[in-house]
Structure formats: structure tokens, C-alpha cells
GROMACS .gro file of C-alpha atoms in nm:
model
  494
    1UNK     CA    1  10.468  10.277   8.477
    2UNK     CA    2  10.699  10.055   8.273
    3UNK     CA    3  11.040  10.195   8.343
    4UNK     CA    4  11.210  10.028   8.081
    5UNK     CA    5  11.167   9.744   7.825
    6UNK     CA    6  11.118   9.432   8.029
    7UNK     CA    7  11.138   9.081   7.895
    8UNK     CA    8  10.890   8.814   7.829
    9UNK     CA    9  10.651   8.748   8.127
   10UNK     CA   10  10.597   8.383   8.195
   11UNK     CA   11  10.293   8.236   8.410
   12UNK     CA   12  10.238   7.893   8.534
   13UNK     CA   13   9.931   7.758   8.353
   14UNK     CA   14   9.783   7.491   8.564
   15UNK     CA   15   9.631   7.319   8.246
   16UNK     CA   16   9.946   7.264   8.102
   17UNK     CA   17  10.124   7.231   8.422
   18UNK     CA   18  10.413   7.454   8.295
   19UNK     CA   19  10.524   7.798   8.276
   20UNK     CA   20  10.441   7.968   7.950
   21UNK     CA   21  10.514   8.283   7.772
   22UNK     CA   22  10.228   8.523   7.809
   23UNK     CA   23  10.075   8.651   7.484
   24UNK     CA   24   9.733   8.838   7.513
   25UNK     CA   25   9.452   8.767   7.311
   26UNK     CA   26   9.422   9.112   7.180
   27UNK     CA   27   9.747   9.296   7.178
   28UNK     CA   28   9.779   9.548   7.458
   29UNK     CA   29   9.474   9.415   7.643
   30UNK     CA   30   9.457   9.152   7.927
   31UNK     CA   31   9.118   8.991   8.019
   32UNK     CA   32   9.138   8.880   8.378
   33UNK     CA   33   8.858   8.696   8.571
   34UNK     CA   34   8.895   8.595   8.948
   35UNK     CA   35   8.631   8.361   9.124
   36UNK     CA   36   8.548   8.626   9.421
   37UNK     CA   37   8.360   8.560   9.761
   38UNK     CA   38   8.063   8.371   9.839
   39UNK     CA   39   7.908   8.622  10.064
   40UNK     CA   40   7.723   8.389  10.344
   41UNK     CA   41   8.007   8.492  10.618
   42UNK     CA   42   8.299   8.707  10.696
   43UNK     CA   43   8.587   8.680  10.451
   44UNK     CA   44   8.834   8.428  10.563
   45UNK     CA   45   9.219   8.517  10.608
   46UNK     CA   46   9.285   8.234  10.302
   47UNK     CA   47   9.061   8.443  10.068
   48UNK     CA   48   9.244   8.734  10.166
   49UNK     CA   49   9.557   8.590  10.070
   50UNK     CA   50   9.426   8.471   9.718
   51UNK     CA   51   9.259   8.798   9.607
   52UNK     CA   52   9.598   8.979   9.749
   53UNK     CA   53   9.780   8.765   9.492
   54UNK     CA   54   9.565   8.862   9.222
   55UNK     CA   55   9.555   9.231   9.323
   56UNK     CA   56   9.920   9.226   9.282
   57UNK     CA   57   9.907   9.044   8.939
   58UNK     CA   58   9.640   9.319   8.808
   59UNK     CA   59   9.889   9.569   8.954
   60UNK     CA   60  10.170   9.452   8.744
   61UNK     CA   61   9.970   9.431   8.416
   62UNK     CA   62   9.889   9.797   8.489
   63UNK     CA   63  10.244   9.881   8.543
   64UNK     CA   64  10.358   9.677   8.206
   65UNK     CA   65  10.108   9.940   8.028
   66UNK     CA   66   9.821   9.670   7.954
   67UNK     CA   67   9.487   9.791   7.922
   68UNK     CA   68   9.347   9.541   8.186
   69UNK     CA   69   8.975   9.433   8.245
   70UNK     CA   70   8.952   9.279   8.600
   71UNK     CA   71   8.627   9.108   8.655
   72UNK     CA   72   8.575   8.947   9.024
   73UNK     CA   73   8.255   8.809   9.079
   74UNK     CA   74   8.030   8.808   9.421
   75UNK     CA   75   7.874   8.487   9.460
   76UNK     CA   76   7.511   8.553   9.620
   77UNK     CA   77   7.304   8.258   9.496
   78UNK     CA   78   7.313   7.899   9.408
   79UNK     CA   79   7.634   7.803   9.624
   80UNK     CA   80   7.522   7.428   9.694
   81UNK     CA   81   7.761   7.224   9.907
   82UNK     CA   82   7.593   6.906   9.768
   83UNK     CA   83   7.395   6.898   9.409
   84UNK     CA   84   7.163   6.642   9.576
   85UNK     CA   85   7.043   6.846   9.850
   86UNK     CA   86   6.895   7.195   9.806
   87UNK     CA   87   6.896   7.210  10.198
   88UNK     CA   88   7.294   7.256  10.150
   89UNK     CA   89   7.247   7.615   9.993
   90UNK     CA   90   7.467   7.821  10.212
   91UNK     CA   91   7.261   8.120  10.201
   92UNK     CA   92   6.966   7.955  10.290
   93UNK     CA   93   7.124   7.778  10.607
   94UNK     CA   94   7.280   8.107  10.691
   95UNK     CA   95   6.973   8.332  10.676
   96UNK     CA   96   6.800   8.072  10.887
   97UNK     CA   97   7.086   8.083  11.145
   98UNK     CA   98   7.091   8.478  11.146
   99UNK     CA   99   6.721   8.508  11.122
  100UNK     CA  100   6.757   8.727  10.838
  101UNK     CA  101   6.644   8.726  10.464
  102UNK     CA  102   6.901   8.595  10.223
  103UNK     CA  103   6.947   8.930  10.063
  104UNK     CA  104   7.043   9.090  10.414
  105UNK     CA  105   7.287   8.822  10.474
  106UNK     CA  106   7.465   8.908  10.128
  107UNK     CA  107   7.451   9.279  10.187
  108UNK     CA  108   7.599   9.212  10.523
  109UNK     CA  109   7.892   9.011  10.408
  110UNK     CA  110   7.961   9.178  10.075
  111UNK     CA  111   8.021   9.523  10.292
  112UNK     CA  112   8.251   9.347  10.518
  113UNK     CA  113   8.433   9.187  10.234
  114UNK     CA  114   8.490   9.524  10.087
  115UNK     CA  115   8.573   9.687  10.389
  116UNK     CA  116   8.849   9.428  10.480
  117UNK     CA  117   8.993   9.445  10.125
  118UNK     CA  118   9.015   9.823  10.142
  119UNK     CA  119   9.195   9.816  10.485
  120UNK     CA  120   9.456   9.578  10.264
  121UNK     CA  121   9.476   9.866   9.988
  122UNK     CA  122   9.328   9.649   9.723
  123UNK     CA  123   9.229   9.805   9.377
  124UNK     CA  124   8.875   9.769   9.306
  125UNK     CA  125   8.837   9.539   8.991
  126UNK     CA  126   8.698   9.687   8.682
  127UNK     CA  127   8.366   9.495   8.703
  128UNK     CA  128   8.241   9.333   9.002
  129UNK     CA  129   7.933   9.140   8.877
  130UNK     CA  130   7.689   8.936   9.090
  131UNK     CA  131   7.544   8.570   9.040
  132UNK     CA  132   7.165   8.725   9.111
  133UNK     CA  133   7.231   8.987   8.865
  134UNK     CA  134   7.314   8.750   8.596
  135UNK     CA  135   7.010   8.505   8.595
  136UNK     CA  136   6.897   8.549   8.247
  137UNK     CA  137   7.233   8.504   8.082
  138UNK     CA  138   7.261   8.160   8.292
  139UNK     CA  139   6.910   8.043   8.204
  140UNK     CA  140   7.035   8.132   7.819
  141UNK     CA  141   7.335   7.891   7.869
  142UNK     CA  142   7.135   7.631   8.013
  143UNK     CA  143   6.926   7.651   7.698
  144UNK     CA  144   7.205   7.621   7.467
  145UNK     CA  145   7.341   7.328   7.659
  146UNK     CA  146   7.020   7.143   7.639
  147UNK     CA  147   6.995   7.210   7.262
  148UNK     CA  148   7.354   7.104   7.198
  149UNK     CA  149   7.290   6.760   7.391
  150UNK     CA  150   7.514   6.827   7.695
  151UNK     CA  151   7.251   6.878   7.954
  152UNK     CA  152   6.931   6.722   8.055
  153UNK     CA  153   6.617   6.846   8.245
  154UNK     CA  154   6.446   6.629   8.502
  155UNK     CA  155   6.181   6.712   8.782
  156UNK     CA  156   6.231   7.066   8.721
  157UNK     CA  157   6.608   7.061   8.739
  158UNK     CA  158   6.879   7.053   8.493
  159UNK     CA  159   7.206   6.861   8.490
  160UNK     CA  160   7.532   6.886   8.297
  161UNK     CA  161   7.587   6.527   8.131
  162UNK     CA  162   7.966   6.464   8.175
  163UNK     CA  163   7.913   6.118   8.026
  164UNK     CA  164   7.803   6.270   7.715
  165UNK     CA  165   8.058   6.554   7.719
  166UNK     CA  166   8.315   6.267   7.733
  167UNK     CA  167   8.155   6.071   7.449
  168UNK     CA  168   8.173   6.380   7.211
  169UNK     CA  169   8.546   6.383   7.243
  170UNK     CA  170   8.615   6.627   7.519
  171UNK     CA  171   8.806   6.530   7.832
  172UNK     CA  172   8.627   6.631   8.176
  173UNK     CA  173   8.915   6.617   8.438
  174UNK     CA  174   9.168   6.769   8.210
  175UNK     CA  175   9.224   7.073   8.450
  176UNK     CA  176   9.253   6.879   8.766
  177UNK     CA  177   9.436   6.571   8.596
  178UNK     CA  178   9.136   6.327   8.704
  179UNK     CA  179   9.056   6.027   8.526
  180UNK     CA  180   8.705   6.033   8.468
  181UNK     CA  181   8.674   5.691   8.284
  182UNK     CA  182   8.817   5.520   8.614
  183UNK     CA  183   8.560   5.713   8.832
  184UNK     CA  184   8.288   5.616   8.608
  185UNK     CA  185   8.393   5.247   8.619
  186UNK     CA  186   8.430   5.284   9.025
  187UNK     CA  187   8.090   5.446   9.073
  188UNK     CA  188   7.791   5.223   9.168
  189UNK     CA  189   7.458   5.233   9.004
  190UNK     CA  190   7.255   5.531   9.145
  191UNK     CA  191   6.903   5.430   9.283
  192UNK     CA  192   6.597   5.530   9.124
  193UNK     CA  193   6.546   5.825   9.345
  194UNK     CA  194   6.843   6.031   9.203
  195UNK     CA  195   6.775   6.276   8.958
  196UNK     CA  196   7.105   6.253   8.807
  197UNK     CA  197   7.195   5.987   8.511
  198UNK     CA  198   7.543   5.959   8.638
  199UNK     CA  199   7.697   6.065   9.004
  200UNK     CA  200   7.981   6.312   8.803
  201UNK     CA  201   7.692   6.531   8.664
  202UNK     CA  202   7.650   6.825   8.813
  203UNK     CA  203   7.356   7.086   8.861
  204UNK     CA  204   7.292   7.392   8.636
  205UNK     CA  205   6.964   7.462   8.764
  206UNK     CA  206   6.780   7.329   9.096
  207UNK     CA  207   6.416   7.299   9.151
  208UNK     CA  208   6.300   7.495   9.460
  209UNK     CA  209   6.102   7.315   9.720
  210UNK     CA  210   5.798   7.543   9.847
  211UNK     CA  211   6.011   7.601  10.143
  212UNK     CA  212   6.309   7.758   9.940
  213UNK     CA  213   6.334   8.112   9.961
  214UNK     CA  214   6.584   8.209   9.697
  215UNK     CA  215   6.390   8.131   9.386
  216UNK     CA  216   6.351   8.237   9.016
  217UNK     CA  217   6.111   8.160   8.738
  218UNK     CA  218   6.261   7.950   8.436
  219UNK     CA  219   6.169   7.739   8.155
  220UNK     CA  220   6.178   7.437   8.391
  221UNK     CA  221   5.976   7.577   8.674
  222UNK     CA  222   6.074   7.790   8.996
  223UNK     CA  223   6.446   7.758   9.106
  224UNK     CA  224   6.802   7.885   9.130
  225UNK     CA  225   7.120   7.821   8.933
  226UNK     CA  226   7.390   7.598   9.008
  227UNK     CA  227   7.720   7.725   9.156
  228UNK     CA  228   7.938   7.648   8.835
  229UNK     CA  229   7.734   7.804   8.593
  230UNK     CA  230   7.751   8.194   8.725
  231UNK     CA  231   8.122   8.212   8.639
  232UNK     CA  232   8.071   8.080   8.303
  233UNK     CA  233   7.797   8.345   8.224
  234UNK     CA  234   7.977   8.629   8.398
  235UNK     CA  235   8.314   8.591   8.245
  236UNK     CA  236   8.216   8.523   7.885
  237UNK     CA  237   7.960   8.810   7.901
  238UNK     CA  238   8.231   9.091   8.007
  239UNK     CA  239   8.528   8.897   7.858
  240UNK     CA  240   8.428   8.702   7.553
  241UNK     CA  241   8.400   8.333   7.456
  242UNK     CA  242   8.796   8.290   7.530
  243UNK     CA  243   8.985   8.533   7.736
  244UNK     CA  244   9.324   8.554   7.884
  245UNK     CA  245   9.336   8.449   8.238
  246UNK     CA  246   9.097   8.285   8.506
  247UNK     CA  247   9.227   8.265   8.869
  248UNK     CA  248   9.115   8.138   9.215
  249UNK     CA  249   9.211   7.947   9.502
  250UNK     CA  250   9.343   7.600   9.442
  251UNK     CA  251   9.029   7.436   9.644
  252UNK     CA  252   8.829   7.576   9.333
  253UNK     CA  253   9.021   7.374   9.067
  254UNK     CA  254   8.784   7.066   9.111
  255UNK     CA  255   8.484   7.068   9.041
  256UNK     CA  256   8.414   7.457   9.022
  257UNK     CA  257   8.694   7.535   8.743
  258UNK     CA  258   8.665   7.196   8.588
  259UNK     CA  259   8.293   7.251   8.535
  260UNK     CA  260   8.357   7.578   8.393
  261UNK     CA  261   8.593   7.435   8.150
  262UNK     CA  262   8.328   7.197   8.034
  263UNK     CA  263   8.067   7.432   7.990
  264UNK     CA  264   8.265   7.658   7.796
  265UNK     CA  265   8.381   7.394   7.543
  266UNK     CA  266   8.033   7.259   7.539
  267UNK     CA  267   7.893   7.596   7.466
  268UNK     CA  268   8.153   7.720   7.202
  269UNK     CA  269   8.348   7.416   7.114
  270UNK     CA  270   8.667   7.594   7.232
  271UNK     CA  271   8.859   7.603   7.593
  272UNK     CA  272   8.742   7.928   7.722
  273UNK     CA  273   9.035   8.035   7.901
  274UNK     CA  274   9.423   8.033   7.783
  275UNK     CA  275   9.590   8.046   8.124
  276UNK     CA  276   9.444   7.885   8.439
  277UNK     CA  277   9.586   8.035   8.763
  278UNK     CA  278   9.557   7.895   9.104
  279UNK     CA  279   9.687   8.017   9.463
  280UNK     CA  280   9.780   7.776   9.726
  281UNK     CA  281   9.670   7.766  10.086
  282UNK     CA  282   9.720   7.967  10.399
  283UNK     CA  283   9.815   7.791  10.724
  284UNK     CA  284   9.876   7.912  11.071
  285UNK     CA  285  10.137   7.775  11.285
  286UNK     CA  286  10.207   7.490  11.077
  287UNK     CA  287   9.861   7.382  11.098
  288UNK     CA  288   9.556   7.418  10.857
  289UNK     CA  289   9.311   7.672  10.953
  290UNK     CA  290   8.980   7.567  11.075
  291UNK     CA  291   8.681   7.672  11.264
  292UNK     CA  292   8.641   7.314  11.397
  293UNK     CA  293   9.001   7.283  11.555
  294UNK     CA  294   9.006   7.626  11.689
  295UNK     CA  295   9.320   7.699  11.470
  296UNK     CA  296   9.119   8.008  11.308
  297UNK     CA  297   9.158   8.377  11.278
  298UNK     CA  298   8.944   8.649  11.088
  299UNK     CA  299   9.134   8.936  10.919
  300UNK     CA  300   9.003   9.201  11.147
  301UNK     CA  301   9.086   9.005  11.439
  302UNK     CA  302   9.455   9.009  11.319
  303UNK     CA  303   9.473   9.376  11.265
  304UNK     CA  304   9.302   9.455  11.605
  305UNK     CA  305   9.496   9.217  11.804
  306UNK     CA  306   9.167   9.050  11.939
  307UNK     CA  307   9.319   8.720  11.940
  308UNK     CA  308   9.524   8.442  12.141
  309UNK     CA  309   9.760   8.355  11.843
  310UNK     CA  310   9.970   8.706  11.817
  311UNK     CA  311  10.152   8.889  12.073
  312UNK     CA  312   9.985   9.230  11.944
  313UNK     CA  313   9.789   9.391  11.658
  314UNK     CA  314   9.950   9.442  11.321
  315UNK     CA  315   9.915   9.697  11.061
  316UNK     CA  316   9.736   9.585  10.715
  317UNK     CA  317  10.062   9.701  10.557
  318UNK     CA  318  10.272   9.439  10.745
  319UNK     CA  319  10.014   9.155  10.707
  320UNK     CA  320  10.033   9.247  10.319
  321UNK     CA  321  10.398   9.234  10.330
  322UNK     CA  322  10.415   8.897  10.514
  323UNK     CA  323  10.172   8.767  10.269
  324UNK     CA  324  10.390   8.860   9.965
  325UNK     CA  325  10.703   8.707  10.066
  326UNK     CA  326  10.565   8.345   9.975
  327UNK     CA  327  10.509   8.280   9.616
  328UNK     CA  328  10.150   8.253   9.529
  329UNK     CA  329  10.190   7.881   9.432
  330UNK     CA  330  10.359   7.814   9.775
  331UNK     CA  331  10.159   7.727  10.102
  332UNK     CA  332  10.205   8.036  10.322
  333UNK     CA  333  10.221   7.991  10.713
  334UNK     CA  334  10.181   8.263  10.943
  335UNK     CA  335  10.288   8.302  11.315
  336UNK     CA  336  10.356   8.544  11.537
  337UNK     CA  337  10.728   8.527  11.460
  338UNK     CA  338  10.665   8.552  11.108
  339UNK     CA  339  10.451   8.848  11.170
  340UNK     CA  340  10.728   9.026  11.386
  341UNK     CA  341  10.994   8.966  11.139
  342UNK     CA  342  10.770   9.097  10.850
  343UNK     CA  343  10.717   9.419  11.071
  344UNK     CA  344  11.083   9.460  11.133
  345UNK     CA  345  11.166   9.394  10.761
  346UNK     CA  346  10.902   9.637  10.629
  347UNK     CA  347  10.995   9.925  10.837
  348UNK     CA  348  11.375   9.861  10.739
  349UNK     CA  349  11.255   9.910  10.378
  350UNK     CA  350  11.012  10.222  10.437
  351UNK     CA  351  11.342  10.373  10.641
  352UNK     CA  352  11.554  10.332  10.341
  353UNK     CA  353  11.298  10.497  10.122
  354UNK     CA  354  11.267  10.802  10.350
  355UNK     CA  355  11.677  10.807  10.337
  356UNK     CA  356  11.652  10.796   9.979
  357UNK     CA  357  11.477  11.124   9.955
  358UNK     CA  358  11.808  11.298  10.115
  359UNK     CA  359  12.044  11.106   9.898
  360UNK     CA  360  12.294  11.362   9.719
  361UNK     CA  361  12.386  11.267   9.368
  362UNK     CA  362  12.743  11.223   9.238
  363UNK     CA  363  12.894  11.276   8.922
  364UNK     CA  364  12.927  10.890   8.885
  365UNK     CA  365  12.743  10.555   8.983
  366UNK     CA  366  12.971  10.308   9.123
  367UNK     CA  367  12.708  10.011   9.075
  368UNK     CA  368  12.453   9.910   8.789
  369UNK     CA  369  12.121  10.037   8.841
  370UNK     CA  370  12.003   9.901   8.512
  371UNK     CA  371  12.115   9.521   8.637
  372UNK     CA  372  11.965   9.585   8.968
  373UNK     CA  373  11.628   9.707   8.767
  374UNK     CA  374  11.650   9.407   8.537
  375UNK     CA  375  11.649   9.191   8.818
  376UNK     CA  376  11.333   9.331   8.960
  377UNK     CA  377  11.144   9.273   8.619
  378UNK     CA  378  11.289   8.935   8.614
  379UNK     CA  379  11.148   8.844   8.917
  380UNK     CA  380  10.799   8.951   8.855
  381UNK     CA  381  10.823   8.814   8.495
  382UNK     CA  382  10.888   8.479   8.619
  383UNK     CA  383  10.526   8.402   8.721
  384UNK     CA  384  10.495   8.691   8.943
  385UNK     CA  385  10.763   8.609   9.213
  386UNK     CA  386  10.709   8.854   9.455
  387UNK     CA  387  10.931   8.704   9.721
  388UNK     CA  388  11.253   8.736   9.478
  389UNK     CA  389  11.123   9.094   9.398
  390UNK     CA  390  11.129   9.180   9.791
  391UNK     CA  391  11.461   9.043   9.807
  392UNK     CA  392  11.597   9.291   9.525
  393UNK     CA  393  11.428   9.575   9.696
  394UNK     CA  394  11.622   9.480  10.026
  395UNK     CA  395  11.925   9.476   9.805
  396UNK     CA  396  11.846   9.826   9.639
  397UNK     CA  397  11.812   9.959   9.990
  398UNK     CA  398  12.135   9.820  10.093
  399UNK     CA  399  12.276  10.039   9.822
  400UNK     CA  400  12.095  10.344   9.967
  401UNK     CA  401  12.267  10.305  10.298
  402UNK     CA  402  12.625  10.238  10.144
  403UNK     CA  403  12.561  10.565   9.923
  404UNK     CA  404  12.457  10.715  10.249
  405UNK     CA  405  12.769  10.598  10.422
  406UNK     CA  406  12.992  10.720  10.113
  407UNK     CA  407  13.090  10.367  10.014
  408UNK     CA  408  12.899  10.384   9.688
  409UNK     CA  409  12.816  10.672   9.460
  410UNK     CA  410  12.514  10.752   9.232
  411UNK     CA  411  12.459  11.000   8.961
  412UNK     CA  412  12.168  11.207   8.938
  413UNK     CA  413  11.998  11.049   8.639
  414UNK     CA  414  12.072  10.707   8.801
  415UNK     CA  415  11.926  10.840   9.125
  416UNK     CA  416  11.607  10.965   8.949
  417UNK     CA  417  11.561  10.618   8.797
  418UNK     CA  418  11.646  10.399   9.113
  419UNK     CA  419  11.395  10.617   9.315
  420UNK     CA  420  11.124  10.578   9.059
  421UNK     CA  421  11.190  10.213   9.050
  422UNK     CA  422  11.188  10.156   9.409
  423UNK     CA  423  10.878  10.354   9.476
  424UNK     CA  424  10.727  10.204   9.181
  425UNK     CA  425  10.772   9.859   9.262
  426UNK     CA  426  10.700   9.868   9.661
  427UNK     CA  427  10.401  10.102   9.621
  428UNK     CA  428  10.251  10.053   9.291
  429UNK     CA  429  10.300   9.710   9.223
  430UNK     CA  430  10.341   9.539   9.575
  431UNK     CA  431  10.043   9.800   9.694
  432UNK     CA  432  10.217   9.862  10.025
  433UNK     CA  433  10.191  10.210  10.199
  434UNK     CA  434  10.422  10.414  10.412
  435UNK     CA  435  10.213  10.393  10.738
  436UNK     CA  436  10.459  10.481  10.985
  437UNK     CA  437  10.384  10.837  11.018
  438UNK     CA  438   9.999  10.728  11.086
  439UNK     CA  439  10.082  10.447  11.326
  440UNK     CA  440  10.305  10.703  11.507
  441UNK     CA  441  10.011  10.941  11.552
  442UNK     CA  442   9.791  10.653  11.648
  443UNK     CA  443   9.992  10.559  11.918
  444UNK     CA  444  10.022  10.926  12.026
  445UNK     CA  445   9.643  10.970  12.029
  446UNK     CA  446   9.600  10.635  12.236
  447UNK     CA  447   9.863  10.764  12.475
  448UNK     CA  448   9.676  11.096  12.547
  449UNK     CA  449   9.339  10.918  12.563
  450UNK     CA  450   9.453  10.699  12.825
  451UNK     CA  451   9.600  10.973  13.037
  452UNK     CA  452   9.270  11.149  13.021
  453UNK     CA  453   9.107  10.842  13.128
  454UNK     CA  454   9.336  10.845  13.429
  455UNK     CA  455   9.240  11.179  13.513
  456UNK     CA  456   8.896  11.121  13.472
  457UNK     CA  457   8.933  10.817  13.727
  458UNK     CA  458   9.108  11.043  13.945
  459UNK     CA  459   8.842  11.295  13.946
  460UNK     CA  460   8.551  11.012  14.010
  461UNK     CA  461   8.741  10.880  14.312
  462UNK     CA  462   8.751  11.229  14.428
  463UNK     CA  463   8.369  11.280  14.365
  464UNK     CA  464   8.444  11.549  14.125
  465UNK     CA  465   8.158  11.436  13.888
  466UNK     CA  466   8.186  11.750  13.702
  467UNK     CA  467   8.523  11.715  13.583
  468UNK     CA  468   8.439  11.361  13.488
  469UNK     CA  469   8.154  11.442  13.288
  470UNK     CA  470   8.341  11.702  13.135
  471UNK     CA  471   8.601  11.500  13.012
  472UNK     CA  472   8.374  11.257  12.893
  473UNK     CA  473   8.159  11.468  12.685
  474UNK     CA  474   8.471  11.657  12.530
  475UNK     CA  475   8.601  11.315  12.414
  476UNK     CA  476   8.250  11.233  12.283
  477UNK     CA  477   8.245  11.548  12.069
  478UNK     CA  478   8.587  11.452  11.927
  479UNK     CA  479   8.441  11.109  11.828
  480UNK     CA  480   8.609  10.918  12.104
  481UNK     CA  481   8.369  10.705  12.306
  482UNK     CA  482   8.430  10.587  12.666
  483UNK     CA  483   8.297  10.273  12.790
  484UNK     CA  484   8.283  10.199  13.145
  485UNK     CA  485   8.296   9.816  13.258
  486UNK     CA  486   8.400   9.597  13.548
  487UNK     CA  487   8.761   9.565  13.404
  488UNK     CA  488   8.778   9.956  13.385
  489UNK     CA  489   8.713  10.220  13.094
  490UNK     CA  490   8.785  10.154  12.740
  491UNK     CA  491   8.744  10.364  12.455
  492UNK     CA  492   8.663  10.341  12.079
  493UNK     CA  493   8.737  10.602  11.795
  494UNK     CA  494   8.417  10.660  11.583
   0.00000   0.00000   0.00000
């Protein structure tokens, strides 16, 4: 719901290294593709940060009135950590570890991904395609690349020829600013056992060994697609050979997105994307998040409080607010102090919104609502600057308090515009929710259940087992399961 005409939207384009005026390829329409999760494990908190950034970007395009097709894929096959070793297929490794079929692994962690994003109030993408659902399209792309002389087959595998690509006037490395000529010069000759002509070549299709359990039939024998190919196949199928925006985490810039640029140009002779966007990393307590160092937490552990890093559990709303206080291209560091401060700040905003509902209008307005509203649009139009937008929302809530105290005035027309603007930016664009009432009710329920557990414990101590069983059974009927253990009685709500 565009409140009034906003100025030109500028987006930082990784390819040019500059902020550029955004002009969609098709007027009034936006094609947005974001690299989704590789579903072989629980979604990382850093992934949540990336997808949250693009959720806000998607929301803002909708707010501006664009008809937006948002495609976010699911990688459920072919994610190799090393093109030269099919044993590094993450799905195969995880299926062996968990003693599950690969597609059971995919289903398990796809469900986890969706459940986590739902907690954080994400909008669903327009299309969510899977790599395994587009094997035919990937094979067709490979055949096209072979025909055009950009790919070669060897021993049942197919590789993209980076040297040939550069020789034909293209520039592999343009997105990540890598000098491939220097890399070629510094690369030792490959031994005869390596399938690739050049070390920089990347897999389009890999031959499957007899023991490899994820395999499909192709013109080159049974195998599976390379990781980079899937996004080219799915983005071009749903958004066209050239579309507006491609996004993802900065860790995907090279080689994944660099390979996508090369595949798109080699197939169609033109750059596949107008604007490349990359989010920065998430750290915790000033350190990189890593399982190996122990400085690591899953999204649900943060929400439940089941961790040693934070003093209590935090609402998804608070986590979302904390994340959006950093620009998507900046490193975001989370800590207990940052989360507690975010909780206080968010509640202050939400209290101001509630206060706004009871404001009585005056005949005049003593401050410029239009200037304040323009500052909100200016923030978002400056490469989706959510921290500045949030600062402006706090400024707006300051006016609410001043109006309530009789130190500022606002007319009925301005009050309507002001109220719509705060609600629109806070809830529609930033995707926050007012969960204060829900949280209060949850705390009251928890208090009542703990009181009943204490009464039950007294009944058991007095050998009044009929009363004890009655409390347990009635709680079960309400969907509250008690669990007795050596450390006492805990409960869960179904």
C-alpha cells in the first residue's frame, strides 16, 4: 500500500560495485530469484538472516505496488563440496550418517526450514522449485552448452570449460572480481587422472559410481547434476533469460553465482541478471559462528532458550527486530546484550503503536507528517536501509508520546496518514507482529501449569494418587503433557 509517491529506489549491485537506480525490465513487474537452502541439515541462523533480508525486500516491492514474482529454490540434489569427489555429496553423506534415504533427509530438513521461517513471519515465495524437479531442464541446458562449445564430456561427466569461455570474449570472475588469467598462470598442470581440462572448470553433470544412491538417466550415462546448474535452470524457466534481481549470501558470490553468470552468458549471449545482491554474514559474541568451535546456535535453540549463550528465550519477533537493525550488507553480531536491548526497543515501539490508537486529533498539526513519511521512504529507497527506517519509526513514536502529553498536535487527516504509515512500515514492510498479548497469555498459562504441578507433587507426597492422576489426566486432555524425571516435572504443550 504505497502511501504517496516515493522517490527512485537505489540498489547496490555487486556486479558494478555501486548503488544503481532500479528500473525493472518489465514496467510494474519485478522478477526476484534467491538461492534457497541446501536441505541436508537444520537451517542455520545465518541463513535465516539472509532469507529475512530478502523477505523484507520482497515485502517492500509489494508495498510499492510491483507485481513481484519471487522464486526461492530448494537444493535437494547435487550439492558437491568438491567437483572432483562425488563422495562429498552432502546428501549422500548425511543419509549415511542418519541411516535414511536421501529423500527422507530432504523431507526432514525441508519441513524444518519451513517451520523455522513460519516462526519468523516470512511471506512464502511465489514459486519454490526443487533441483530434483528440474532434472530435464538441467540436461537441456548442458546439451546447449556442449553444442555452443562451452562444455565437454569426459568419462560420463560434463564440465564447463572456463578457459574456452574466456577465450570467446567473456570474463569468468567479473562478479567476484577475480583475475582468472592469473589463476590459470599459477595453476600447476593436472595429472592424467583428473577428468577436467583445467582446474577452474566446474561440473555440470557428474557420473554416478555404482554405490552412489542419487542418480538420474542422461545422454552421458547415469549421474546427477552439478550444484551451479540448478539455479540457472530454475531462474530462467520462471523469470526468463534475463531478469531483475538475483540474491543470496555473500558466501555464494564465488563460485556459485560466478558460475551462474557464466552459464547464462554462454547459453544466451547476455548477462542473466540486472542486479546481483548479497547479504553479509552473521556472527555471535564477535566471533564467527561455527560448529567446530562451539560458537554456534540453531534458530529454535535461540527461541526456546535451550542454550548457554543467552539468559532467556526470545520471541521470534524480537530476533527479527534485532536482525533488521543492521543493514543487509553489514556484518550482524548477535549477543545476549543485543537481544535484550532489541526486546526493550521493540516493546517501546509496540507500546507507542497502542498509544496511537487512543490519540485524539486536533485542528492543526504542529510537525510535518509528510517530511517524516518521506524520511521513511528515503531510508528504504536507499538500498533497503532498515536500520534508518527503524530510527525513523522511533522518531515517529516520540511524536506519539509528545502528542499524548499535549506538547504536539495532529489533525484528523494527518493522524490517519501517520497511523497508516507506522502500521504499514512496522508490520507490512518489516514483517513484525504485535505478540505482547500472546506472550502475556503464554506466561500466565505457564504459571498456572506450574501451580498445578506443585499441587500434584504435594498430592503424591501425601500418597493421594487419585488427585495426582486426575491433575495429570485433565492436563493431557487440554494438550499439556507432563514428564516426570529425576530433576522434577516438566511439561510440553501439544
